Coordinates of C-alpha atoms in Angstrom, one line a residue:
Chain A
M22 CA 22.2 -16.6 33.3
A23 CA 18.8 -17.1 34.8
R24 CA 19.9 -15.3 38.0
T25 CA 21.0 -12.3 36.0
S26 CA 17.7 -12.3 34.2
S27 CA 15.8 -12.5 37.5
I28 CA 17.8 -9.5 39.0
Q29 CA 17.1 -7.6 35.8
N30 CA 13.4 -8.2 36.2
K31 CA 13.5 -7.0 39.8
M32 CA 15.3 -3.9 38.7
M33 CA 12.6 -3.2 36.1
L34 CA 9.9 -3.6 38.7
L35 CA 11.8 -1.1 40.9
V36 CA 11.8 1.4 38.1
L37 CA 8.0 0.9 37.8
I38 CA 7.4 1.8 41.4
P39 CA 7.0 5.6 41.0
L40 CA 4.6 5.1 38.2
L41 CA 2.6 2.6 40.2
V42 CA 2.5 4.9 43.2
W43 CA 1.4 7.8 41.1
L44 CA -1.3 5.7 39.3
G45 CA -2.5 4.3 42.6
A46 CA -2.6 7.6 44.5
F47 CA -4.1 9.8 41.8
E48 CA -6.1 7.4 39.6
L49 CA -7.0 4.2 41.3
V50 CA -7.7 5.4 44.9
P51 CA -9.9 8.4 43.7
V52 CA -11.8 6.2 41.3
L53 CA -12.4 3.5 43.9
R54 CA -13.4 6.1 46.4
M55 CA -15.8 7.7 43.9
I56 CA -17.4 4.3 43.1
A57 CA -17.7 3.6 46.8
M58 CA -19.3 7.0 47.6
S59 CA -21.8 6.6 44.7
F60 CA -23.3 3.7 46.7
Q61 CA -23.7 5.7 49.9
N62 CA -26.6 7.8 51.2
N63 CA -26.4 11.5 51.6
D64 CA -24.8 11.1 55.0
G65 CA -22.0 9.0 53.5
Q66 CA -23.3 5.9 55.2
G67 CA -24.6 2.4 54.3
F68 CA -25.1 0.9 50.9
T69 CA -27.8 2.3 48.5
L70 CA -28.6 2.5 44.8
G71 CA -30.6 5.7 45.7
Q72 CA -28.0 8.0 44.2
Y73 CA -28.2 6.2 40.8
V74 CA -32.0 6.2 40.9
K75 CA -32.0 9.9 41.6
G76 CA -29.3 10.6 39.0
L77 CA -31.3 8.7 36.3
T78 CA -34.8 9.8 37.2
N79 CA -34.4 13.4 38.3
P80 CA -35.4 15.6 35.3
L81 CA -32.6 18.1 36.0
Y82 CA -29.9 15.4 35.7
G83 CA -31.7 13.6 32.9
K84 CA -31.8 16.9 31.0
A85 CA -28.1 17.4 31.7
M86 CA -27.3 13.9 30.3
L87 CA -29.4 14.6 27.2
N88 CA -27.7 18.0 26.7
S89 CA -24.2 16.5 27.1
L90 CA -25.0 13.7 24.7
K91 CA -26.6 16.1 22.2
I92 CA -23.8 18.7 22.2
S93 CA -21.2 15.9 22.1
F94 CA -23.0 14.1 19.3
I95 CA -23.4 17.3 17.1
S96 CA -19.9 18.5 17.7
S97 CA -18.4 15.0 17.1
V98 CA -20.4 14.6 13.8
A99 CA -19.6 18.1 12.6
G100 CA -15.9 17.8 13.7
L101 CA -15.6 14.4 12.0
I102 CA -17.1 15.7 8.7
I103 CA -14.8 18.7 8.6
A104 CA -11.8 16.6 9.5
L105 CA -12.6 14.0 6.8
V106 CA -12.5 16.7 4.2
C107 CA -9.5 18.5 5.7
S108 CA -7.5 15.4 6.2
Y109 CA -8.0 14.3 2.6
S110 CA -6.8 17.6 1.4
I111 CA -3.8 17.4 3.7
T112 CA -2.9 14.1 2.0
R113 CA -2.7 15.9 -1.3
F114 CA -0.1 18.5 0.0
T115 CA 3.6 18.2 -0.2
T116 CA 5.3 16.3 2.6
K117 CA 6.7 19.5 4.1
L118 CA 3.3 21.3 4.1
R119 CA 1.6 18.1 5.4
D120 CA 4.0 17.9 8.4
R121 CA 3.3 21.5 9.2
M122 CA -0.5 21.1 9.0
I123 CA -0.3 18.1 11.3
M124 CA 1.9 20.1 13.7
I125 CA -0.6 22.9 13.8
S126 CA -3.5 20.5 14.4
N127 CA -1.5 19.0 17.2
M128 CA -1.0 22.4 18.8
I129 CA -4.7 23.4 18.4
T130 CA -5.8 20.2 20.0
N131 CA -4.3 21.4 23.2
F132 CA -5.9 24.9 22.9
V133 CA -8.9 24.1 25.0
G134 CA -10.6 25.2 28.3
V135 CA -10.5 28.8 29.5
P136 CA -8.1 30.1 26.9
L137 CA -10.4 28.8 24.1
A138 CA -13.5 30.3 25.8
F139 CA -11.6 33.6 26.1
A140 CA -10.5 33.5 22.5
Y141 CA -14.1 33.0 21.4
M142 CA -15.3 35.8 23.7
I143 CA -12.9 38.1 21.9
L144 CA -14.2 37.0 18.5
L145 CA -17.9 36.4 19.1
G146 CA -18.8 37.7 22.5
S147 CA -21.3 40.5 23.0
N148 CA -18.5 43.0 22.0
G149 CA -16.4 40.5 20.1
M150 CA -14.5 41.6 17.0
L151 CA -16.7 39.6 14.6
T152 CA -19.9 40.6 16.4
L153 CA -19.0 44.3 16.0
I154 CA -18.1 43.8 12.3
G155 CA -21.4 41.9 11.8
K156 CA -23.2 44.9 13.4
E157 CA -21.3 47.4 11.3
L158 CA -22.1 45.4 8.0
G159 CA -25.6 44.6 9.1
I160 CA -25.1 40.8 9.0
R161 CA -27.7 39.7 11.6
S162 CA -26.6 36.1 11.8
I163 CA -23.2 37.3 13.1
A164 CA -24.3 40.4 15.0
G165 CA -27.0 38.5 16.8
F166 CA -25.0 35.4 17.5
D167 CA -25.2 34.4 21.2
L168 CA -21.9 32.7 22.2
Y169 CA -23.3 31.9 25.6
S170 CA -26.1 29.7 24.3
E171 CA -26.2 26.1 23.2
A172 CA -25.2 27.2 19.7
G173 CA -22.2 29.1 20.9
L174 CA -21.1 26.2 23.1
T175 CA -21.5 23.7 20.2
L176 CA -19.3 26.0 18.0
T177 CA -16.5 26.0 20.5
Y178 CA -16.8 22.3 21.0
I179 CA -16.6 21.8 17.2
Y180 CA -13.5 24.0 17.2
Y181 CA -11.5 21.8 19.5
Q182 CA -13.0 18.5 18.0
V183 CA -11.7 19.3 14.5
P184 CA -8.0 19.2 15.1
M185 CA -8.3 16.1 17.2
A186 CA -10.3 14.4 14.5
I187 CA -7.8 15.5 11.9
L188 CA -5.0 13.8 13.9
L189 CA -7.0 10.6 14.2
V190 CA -8.5 10.6 10.6
Y191 CA -5.3 11.6 8.7
P192 CA -3.4 8.3 9.2
L193 CA -6.5 6.4 8.0
Y194 CA -6.1 8.0 4.5
N195 CA -2.6 6.6 4.4
G196 CA -4.2 3.2 4.5
I197 CA -6.0 3.8 1.2
R198 CA -3.5 2.6 -1.4
E199 CA -3.1 4.2 -4.8
E200 CA -3.1 0.7 -6.4
W201 CA -6.6 0.0 -5.2
K202 CA -7.8 3.1 -7.0
E203 CA -6.0 2.0 -10.1
A204 CA -7.2 -1.5 -9.9
A205 CA -10.7 -0.3 -9.4
A206 CA -10.4 2.0 -12.4
M207 CA -9.1 -0.9 -14.6
L208 CA -12.1 -2.9 -13.5
G209 CA -14.5 -0.2 -14.7
A210 CA -15.2 1.7 -11.4
S211 CA -15.7 5.4 -11.4
V212 CA -14.1 7.5 -8.7
W213 CA -17.4 7.5 -6.8
S214 CA -17.8 3.7 -7.1
F215 CA -14.3 3.3 -5.7
W216 CA -15.1 5.3 -2.6
R217 CA -18.5 3.7 -2.2
H218 CA -17.3 0.1 -2.5
I219 CA -13.8 0.3 -1.3
G220 CA -12.6 3.6 0.2
I221 CA -15.4 4.3 2.6
P222 CA -15.8 0.7 3.8
V223 CA -12.0 0.6 4.5
L224 CA -12.1 3.9 6.3
L225 CA -15.4 3.3 8.2
P226 CA -14.1 1.3 11.2
G227 CA -11.5 3.9 11.8
V228 CA -13.9 6.7 11.3
L229 CA -16.4 5.2 13.8
G230 CA -13.6 4.6 16.2
T231 CA -12.6 8.3 15.9
F232 CA -16.2 9.3 16.4
S233 CA -16.4 7.4 19.7
I234 CA -13.2 9.1 20.9
L235 CA -14.6 12.5 20.0
M236 CA -17.8 11.7 21.9
A237 CA -15.8 10.7 25.0
N238 CA -13.7 13.8 24.6
A239 CA -16.8 16.1 24.4
L240 CA -18.7 14.3 27.2
G241 CA -15.9 14.9 29.6
A242 CA -15.3 18.5 28.7
Y243 CA -15.9 21.0 31.5
A244 CA -13.6 24.0 31.5
T245 CA -14.7 25.6 28.2
A246 CA -18.4 25.1 28.9
Y247 CA -18.0 26.5 32.5
A248 CA -15.9 29.5 31.3
L249 CA -18.5 30.4 28.7
T250 CA -21.8 29.7 30.4
G251 CA -21.0 29.2 34.1
S252 CA -23.7 27.0 35.4
N253 CA -26.4 28.5 33.1
Y254 CA -26.2 25.6 30.6
N255 CA -27.2 22.3 32.0
L256 CA -24.4 19.8 31.2
L257 CA -23.6 16.7 33.1
S258 CA -19.9 17.7 33.8
I259 CA -21.2 21.1 35.1
R260 CA -23.8 19.4 37.3
I261 CA -21.1 17.1 38.8
S262 CA -18.9 20.1 39.5
A263 CA -21.8 21.9 41.2
L264 CA -22.5 18.9 43.4
V265 CA -18.9 18.5 44.6
S266 CA -17.6 22.0 44.7
G267 CA -19.9 24.8 43.8
D268 CA -23.3 24.1 45.2
I269 CA -24.4 25.5 48.5
F270 CA -25.6 22.0 49.4
P271 CA -22.8 19.8 48.2
N272 CA -23.7 16.1 47.7
F273 CA -20.6 14.1 47.0
Q274 CA -22.5 10.9 46.8
L275 CA -24.8 12.0 44.1
G276 CA -21.9 13.7 42.3
S277 CA -20.0 10.4 42.4
A278 CA -23.0 8.5 41.0
L279 CA -23.3 11.0 38.1
A280 CA -19.5 10.8 37.5
V281 CA -19.8 7.0 37.4
I282 CA -22.6 7.3 34.9
L283 CA -20.5 9.6 32.8
A284 CA -17.6 7.3 33.0
V285 CA -19.7 4.3 31.9
I286 CA -20.9 6.3 28.8
M287 CA -17.3 7.2 27.9
I288 CA -16.1 3.7 28.5
A289 CA -18.9 2.4 26.3
S290 CA -17.7 4.8 23.5
L291 CA -14.1 3.5 23.9
V292 CA -15.2 -0.1 23.9
I293 CA -17.0 0.5 20.6
N294 CA -13.8 2.1 19.3
E295 CA -11.8 -1.0 20.3
W296 CA -14.4 -3.3 18.8
M297 CA -14.2 -1.3 15.5
A298 CA -10.4 -1.4 15.6
S299 CA -10.3 -5.2 16.1
L300 CA -12.8 -5.6 13.2
S301 CA -10.3 -3.6 11.0
R302 CA -7.4 -5.7 12.3
R303 CA -9.2 -9.0 11.5
R304 CA -9.6 -7.9 7.9
G305 CA -6.0 -6.8 7.7
L306 CA -7.0 -3.1 7.1
Chain B
M3 CA -2.3 -6.6 -39.0
S4 CA -1.0 -7.1 -35.5
Y5 CA -3.4 -7.2 -32.5
V6 CA -1.7 -4.7 -30.2
R7 CA 0.2 -1.9 -31.8
I8 CA 2.4 0.5 -29.9
E9 CA 3.6 3.3 -32.1
N10 CA 6.2 6.0 -31.4
I11 CA 5.5 6.4 -27.7
N12 CA 7.3 9.2 -25.9
K13 CA 7.1 10.2 -22.3
S14 CA 9.2 12.6 -20.2
Y15 CA 9.2 13.4 -16.5
Q16 CA 10.7 16.7 -15.6
Q17 CA 12.6 16.9 -18.9
Q18 CA 14.0 13.4 -18.5
K19 CA 12.9 11.1 -21.2
V20 CA 11.6 7.8 -19.8
L21 CA 10.1 6.4 -23.0
N22 CA 12.0 7.2 -26.1
D23 CA 10.1 6.5 -29.4
I24 CA 8.9 3.1 -28.4
S25 CA 7.2 1.0 -31.1
F26 CA 6.3 -2.6 -31.2
S27 CA 3.4 -4.9 -31.9
I28 CA 1.9 -8.1 -30.5
E29 CA 0.0 -10.8 -32.2
E30 CA -3.3 -12.1 -30.7
G31 CA -2.7 -14.7 -28.0
Q32 CA 1.0 -14.0 -27.7
F33 CA 2.9 -13.7 -24.4
L34 CA 5.3 -10.8 -24.6
T35 CA 7.7 -9.8 -21.9
L36 CA 9.1 -6.4 -21.3
L37 CA 12.5 -7.1 -19.7
G38 CA 15.0 -4.7 -18.3
P39 CA 16.6 -3.3 -15.2
S40 CA 14.9 -1.1 -12.7
G41 CA 14.2 2.4 -14.1
C42 CA 14.4 1.3 -17.7
G43 CA 10.8 2.5 -18.4
K44 CA 9.1 -0.9 -18.7
S45 CA 6.5 -0.3 -15.9
T46 CA 5.9 3.2 -17.2
L47 CA 5.2 1.7 -20.6
L48 CA 2.8 -0.9 -19.2
R49 CA 1.0 1.8 -17.2
A50 CA 0.7 3.9 -20.3
I51 CA -0.9 1.0 -22.1
A52 CA -3.3 0.6 -19.2
G53 CA -4.2 4.2 -19.3
L54 CA -2.8 4.9 -15.8
N55 CA 0.0 7.1 -17.2
E56 CA -0.4 9.8 -19.8
I57 CA 2.0 9.8 -22.8
D58 CA 3.4 12.8 -24.5
S59 CA 3.1 11.4 -28.0
G60 CA 2.4 8.2 -29.9
S61 CA -0.5 5.9 -30.2
I62 CA -1.8 2.6 -28.7
S63 CA -4.2 0.4 -30.6
V64 CA -5.9 -2.9 -29.7
G65 CA -7.6 -4.7 -32.5
D66 CA -9.0 -2.1 -34.7
R67 CA -9.5 0.4 -31.9
N68 CA -7.2 3.3 -31.1
I69 CA -7.3 3.5 -27.3
T70 CA -4.7 6.2 -26.8
A71 CA -7.2 8.8 -25.5
L72 CA -9.6 6.4 -23.7
P73 CA -9.7 6.2 -19.9
S74 CA -8.5 3.0 -18.2
K75 CA -12.0 1.6 -17.6
E76 CA -12.9 1.8 -21.3
R77 CA -9.8 0.2 -22.7
Q78 CA -10.9 -3.4 -22.0
I79 CA -7.5 -4.2 -20.6
G80 CA -6.9 -6.2 -17.4
M81 CA -4.0 -5.6 -15.1
V82 CA -2.3 -7.5 -12.3
F83 CA -0.2 -5.4 -9.9
Q84 CA 3.0 -6.3 -8.2
S85 CA 1.4 -5.7 -4.8
Y86 CA -1.8 -7.6 -5.8
A87 CA -4.0 -4.6 -5.1
L88 CA -6.8 -6.7 -3.8
F89 CA -9.6 -4.9 -2.0
P90 CA -9.1 -5.7 1.7
N91 CA -12.8 -5.2 2.6
M92 CA -13.9 -7.8 0.1
T93 CA -13.8 -11.6 0.1
V94 CA -12.2 -13.6 -2.6
F95 CA -15.6 -14.0 -4.3
E96 CA -16.4 -10.3 -4.0
N97 CA -12.9 -9.2 -5.3
I98 CA -13.3 -11.4 -8.4
A99 CA -16.9 -10.3 -9.0
F100 CA -16.1 -6.6 -8.6
G101 CA -15.4 -5.8 -12.2
L102 CA -18.5 -7.7 -13.4
K103 CA -20.6 -5.7 -10.8
M104 CA -19.2 -2.5 -12.2
D105 CA -20.4 -3.7 -15.7
K106 CA -23.9 -3.7 -14.1
M107 CA -24.2 -7.5 -14.4
K108 CA -26.8 -9.2 -12.2
K109 CA -25.6 -11.5 -9.4
S110 CA -27.3 -14.5 -11.0
E111 CA -25.3 -13.8 -14.2
Y112 CA -21.9 -13.2 -12.6
T113 CA -22.0 -15.9 -9.9
P114 CA -21.3 -18.8 -12.3
L115 CA -18.5 -16.8 -14.0
V116 CA -16.8 -16.1 -10.7
E117 CA -17.2 -19.7 -9.5
E118 CA -15.6 -20.9 -12.8
M119 CA -12.7 -18.5 -12.2
I120 CA -12.3 -19.6 -8.6
A121 CA -12.1 -23.3 -9.8
L122 CA -9.6 -22.3 -12.5
I123 CA -7.2 -20.7 -10.0
D124 CA -7.7 -23.6 -7.6
L125 CA -9.1 -21.6 -4.7
K126 CA -12.4 -23.5 -4.2
G127 CA -13.5 -23.4 -0.6
K128 CA -11.7 -20.1 0.0
E129 CA -14.4 -17.9 -1.6
N130 CA -15.3 -16.3 1.7
R131 CA -11.8 -15.5 2.9
Y132 CA -10.5 -12.0 3.0
P133 CA -7.1 -11.2 1.3
A134 CA -5.4 -10.9 4.6
Q135 CA -6.3 -14.6 5.3
L136 CA -4.5 -15.8 2.1
S137 CA -0.9 -16.4 1.3
G138 CA 1.0 -14.2 -1.2
G139 CA 0.7 -16.8 -3.9
Q140 CA -3.1 -17.2 -3.3
Q141 CA -3.6 -13.4 -3.3
Q142 CA -1.8 -13.1 -6.6
R143 CA -4.0 -15.8 -8.1
V144 CA -7.1 -14.0 -6.9
A145 CA -5.7 -10.8 -8.6
L146 CA -5.2 -12.7 -11.8
A147 CA -8.7 -14.2 -11.6
R148 CA -10.2 -10.7 -11.0
S149 CA -8.6 -9.4 -14.2
L150 CA -9.3 -12.5 -16.3
V151 CA -13.0 -12.8 -15.3
K152 CA -13.8 -9.8 -17.4
R153 CA -12.3 -11.4 -20.5
P154 CA -10.1 -8.4 -21.3
K155 CA -8.6 -8.1 -24.7
V156 CA -5.1 -7.7 -23.3
L157 CA -3.8 -8.7 -19.9
L158 CA -1.0 -6.7 -18.3
L159 CA 1.2 -8.2 -15.6
D160 CA 3.4 -5.7 -13.7
E161 CA 6.1 -7.8 -12.0
P162 CA 3.4 -10.0 -10.5
L163 CA 5.8 -12.5 -9.0
S164 CA 8.4 -10.3 -7.5
A165 CA 6.9 -10.2 -4.0
L166 CA 6.8 -14.0 -3.7
D167 CA 9.5 -16.4 -2.6
A168 CA 11.5 -18.3 -5.1
Q169 CA 9.7 -21.6 -5.0
I170 CA 6.2 -20.1 -5.3
R171 CA 7.5 -17.8 -8.0
R172 CA 8.5 -20.7 -10.1
S173 CA 5.3 -22.6 -9.8
L174 CA 3.1 -19.5 -10.2
R175 CA 4.9 -18.4 -13.4
T176 CA 4.2 -21.9 -14.9
E177 CA 0.6 -21.6 -13.8
I178 CA 0.3 -18.1 -15.4
R179 CA 1.7 -19.4 -18.6
L180 CA -0.6 -22.4 -18.8
L181 CA -3.6 -20.3 -18.0
Q182 CA -2.6 -17.7 -20.7
K183 CA -2.2 -20.5 -23.3
R184 CA -5.5 -22.1 -22.3
L185 CA -7.4 -18.8 -22.5
K186 CA -5.3 -17.6 -25.5
M187 CA -5.0 -14.3 -23.7
T188 CA -2.8 -11.6 -25.3
T189 CA -0.4 -10.8 -22.4
I190 CA 2.2 -8.3 -21.7
F191 CA 4.4 -9.2 -18.8
V192 CA 6.9 -6.9 -17.1
T193 CA 9.9 -8.3 -15.2
H194 CA 13.5 -7.6 -14.4
D195 CA 14.2 -11.3 -14.0
Q196 CA 15.9 -12.8 -17.0
E197 CA 15.2 -16.4 -16.1
E198 CA 11.5 -15.6 -15.7
A199 CA 11.4 -13.9 -19.0
L200 CA 13.2 -16.7 -20.9
T201 CA 10.9 -19.3 -19.3
V202 CA 7.5 -18.0 -20.0
S203 CA 7.6 -15.7 -23.1
D204 CA 6.8 -16.1 -26.7
R205 CA 8.7 -12.9 -27.4
I206 CA 10.9 -10.7 -25.3
I207 CA 11.6 -7.0 -25.6
I208 CA 14.6 -5.8 -23.7
M209 CA 14.5 -2.2 -22.6
N210 CA 17.3 0.1 -21.4
Q211 CA 17.0 3.8 -20.5
G212 CA 13.6 4.2 -22.1
R213 CA 14.6 2.5 -25.4
I214 CA 14.1 -0.9 -26.9
E215 CA 17.5 -2.6 -27.0
Q216 CA 16.4 -5.8 -28.7
E217 CA 13.3 -7.8 -29.4
G218 CA 12.9 -11.4 -30.4
S219 CA 12.2 -14.9 -29.2
P220 CA 13.8 -16.2 -26.0
E221 CA 16.1 -18.3 -28.1
D222 CA 17.1 -15.3 -30.3
I223 CA 17.7 -13.1 -27.3
Y224 CA 19.7 -15.7 -25.5
T225 CA 21.8 -17.0 -28.4
H226 CA 22.2 -13.7 -30.4
P227 CA 22.4 -10.7 -28.0
A228 CA 22.5 -7.6 -30.2
S229 CA 24.4 -5.3 -27.9
E230 CA 26.8 -5.3 -25.0
F231 CA 24.0 -4.3 -22.6
V232 CA 21.8 -7.3 -23.7
A233 CA 24.8 -9.6 -23.5
R234 CA 25.6 -8.5 -19.9
F235 CA 22.0 -8.3 -18.8
I236 CA 20.6 -11.5 -20.2
G237 CA 23.2 -13.8 -18.7
S238 CA 26.8 -14.2 -17.8
Y239 CA 28.2 -13.6 -21.3
N240 CA 31.9 -12.8 -21.8
V241 CA 32.1 -9.5 -23.7
L242 CA 35.5 -9.6 -25.6
K243 CA 37.2 -7.3 -28.0
R244 CA 38.3 -8.4 -31.5
S245 CA 41.9 -8.1 -30.3
D246 CA 41.2 -10.3 -27.3
I247 CA 40.0 -13.1 -29.6
G248 CA 42.6 -12.5 -32.4
L249 CA 40.9 -14.3 -35.3
D250 CA 40.8 -12.8 -38.8
S251 CA 37.7 -14.8 -39.7
L252 CA 35.4 -12.8 -37.3
P253 CA 32.7 -10.5 -38.6
D254 CA 33.6 -6.8 -38.9
T255 CA 32.8 -5.4 -35.5
E256 CA 34.8 -4.5 -32.4
L257 CA 32.9 -6.4 -29.6
F258 CA 31.8 -10.0 -29.4
A259 CA 29.7 -11.9 -26.9
V260 CA 30.8 -15.4 -26.0
R261 CA 28.6 -17.7 -23.8
P262 CA 30.6 -19.4 -21.0
E263 CA 29.3 -22.8 -22.1
V264 CA 30.7 -22.6 -25.7
I265 CA 34.3 -22.1 -24.4
S266 CA 36.3 -25.3 -23.9
I267 CA 39.0 -25.5 -21.2
A268 CA 42.0 -27.7 -20.8
P269 CA 45.2 -27.8 -18.6
L270 CA 47.9 -26.0 -20.5
A271 CA 50.3 -28.9 -20.3
E272 CA 48.0 -31.3 -22.0
A273 CA 46.0 -28.9 -24.2
P274 CA 45.5 -30.0 -27.8
V275 CA 46.3 -27.8 -30.8
A276 CA 43.4 -25.5 -31.8
E277 CA 41.3 -26.4 -34.8
L278 CA 40.9 -24.0 -37.7
G279 CA 38.5 -21.2 -36.9
T280 CA 39.0 -21.6 -33.1
A281 CA 40.7 -19.0 -31.1
T282 CA 42.9 -19.9 -28.1
I283 CA 43.5 -17.8 -25.0
E284 CA 45.9 -18.8 -22.3
G285 CA 45.3 -17.9 -18.6
K286 CA 45.2 -19.0 -15.0
V287 CA 42.2 -20.4 -13.1
E288 CA 41.4 -17.8 -10.5
Q289 CA 38.2 -19.3 -9.1
L290 CA 36.2 -22.4 -9.4
Y291 CA 32.5 -22.9 -8.4
I292 CA 30.5 -26.1 -8.6
L293 CA 27.0 -25.3 -9.7
G294 CA 25.5 -28.8 -9.6
N295 CA 26.0 -30.4 -13.0
V296 CA 28.2 -27.5 -14.2
I297 CA 31.5 -26.2 -13.0
R298 CA 32.1 -22.5 -13.5
F299 CA 35.7 -21.3 -13.9
T300 CA 36.9 -17.7 -13.8
V301 CA 40.1 -17.6 -15.9
S302 CA 42.3 -14.6 -15.7
A303 CA 44.0 -13.9 -19.0
G304 CA 45.9 -10.7 -19.8
G305 CA 43.8 -8.5 -17.6
L306 CA 40.5 -10.2 -18.7
D307 CA 38.3 -12.3 -16.5
I308 CA 36.7 -15.0 -18.7
L309 CA 33.9 -17.2 -17.5
V310 CA 33.9 -20.8 -18.6
D311 CA 31.1 -23.3 -17.9
A312 CA 32.0 -27.0 -18.2
L313 CA 30.0 -30.1 -17.5
N314 CA 30.9 -31.5 -14.1
N315 CA 32.6 -34.7 -15.2
S316 CA 36.0 -36.4 -14.8
T317 CA 37.6 -34.5 -17.7
V318 CA 37.5 -31.2 -15.8
H319 CA 38.1 -32.5 -12.3
R320 CA 41.8 -32.3 -13.0
I321 CA 41.6 -28.6 -13.3
Q322 CA 42.2 -26.8 -10.1
E323 CA 42.5 -23.2 -8.9
G324 CA 45.8 -21.6 -9.8
M325 CA 46.4 -23.9 -12.7
D326 CA 47.5 -22.6 -16.1
V327 CA 44.9 -23.4 -18.8
R328 CA 44.1 -22.9 -22.4
L329 CA 40.7 -21.8 -23.6
F330 CA 39.2 -22.6 -27.0
L331 CA 36.7 -20.2 -28.5
P332 CA 35.0 -21.3 -31.8
A333 CA 34.7 -18.3 -34.1
D334 CA 31.1 -19.2 -35.1
K335 CA 30.0 -18.9 -31.5
C336 CA 31.4 -15.4 -31.1
E337 CA 28.3 -13.2 -31.4
P338 CA 29.1 -9.8 -32.9
L339 CA 27.7 -6.9 -30.8
R340 CA 26.3 -3.5 -31.8
Q341 CA 28.0 -0.7 -29.9

């Protein structure tokens, strides 16, 4: 009996080998190489913290970090607010409509990168459909909208943050039980009092967790921003790309250090998410 | 005048009547149970009294106040839900204090009231626990305390014990009854459990398909079921036709309910002659179960299965499965049923 079980375990490990090879070759080795390179000098030799010092003190990269954080923060907050309202309204639909809305959100979540940038160019580019309509109708805010600016970039970020936020926030509303609302009403609470004292506190850990995922999602975004602004807008992901592939003076070591800094920021977001989730689990939410 | 008056309540969902002209009243301090099978309308009625369900017509009054059109929070009614409905982000103390906070009471005012309630439900030392850290029975006690702390005029209990295991159910129902008596709280309790209803209630209303089938004291309901539905629902009554019993002295109805314990059983070979006013039925013992101090026989007689409960003593030990027996049914124990 024990022998059969041991053979079964070995067979299971055998099945895992392709996955382990894949993870090692395309995840672990590149990450380890990147970390190792981030501690090397520009010639790829020795051990130095110089790349990190440069990454954190150089105004160009400092500004890139700030821009990345700013655009990620604004798009995450806006996306989250829109998703909170939309998800709540989805919970009020019929099951059939609800399933369709979630399916559409799922689909839109994957509509990112160059196709998304192209779609926005068609709509709000210099000769975009909405831009031309705005010009025709004399609506200056639309006619004069610059898609290739920070505002344009924020708009596209919000666009892809919303469906992802809906997918993450929608299940949270299922956790709000109708009996809580009824019990609160029986105890003298208004609808607002219910949300203030019960609904929002119950949702909050999940909402903050969602926010951290959105932040990580936006911080790592590259293709949409690059397709829209090239390297004209200073984002950390674009700077890393320029250092490892696009610059006439590539510096893999500095690029690696910036990538590690970006990864640390994203991991910090995810750690906050896990902490919030464990807080919820402890309270049985 | 009665304390709670429910008058001519009607309610339909998608043209299906779920409450059909329901009227009854409750005296102050009374414990009334709405008893019936799932889907009979008892919970809908309770929720209508709470103001959580709208009604199509009728009126609800508590004391001298007509509360029919009032929202839940203005009805001064407390409710305990089947699923407890405790707020998971609040501790035991905060859950109990919530209603008082909504009444704009200051912390210094409500703290002693909440502490008193916590002592009453025997949860001292667990004030700072969250609901997820409590057992089902403890959670239900917190839910009860949360409703009682506001001193509602009427307390509604919507199957509060059905999510608990049998042992905790039994102890908690006794606790609820003692608490209700102590606080003299007018209470309406909803359950589908006959034993629970008979144990705790001052009065029982049996509902079926949105109507009241019978109301009365537990003794009344148990000993004098008014209809075939009540007889079958309330216990293991035998429902027999006049022709099955075959006595002329029976009241003028077609159906009768006979409790298993009023029927005597004897082996056919040694059976005595029936006394005047006692019907006899002959049959064969199909099954025999020992239920502790009682033995239950299922006797097959002319296409009928008659249940007989006899005390577990040496007199009935002679009776075995497959044996021919004679049953004795006293006429005065045959309850006439409305059809």
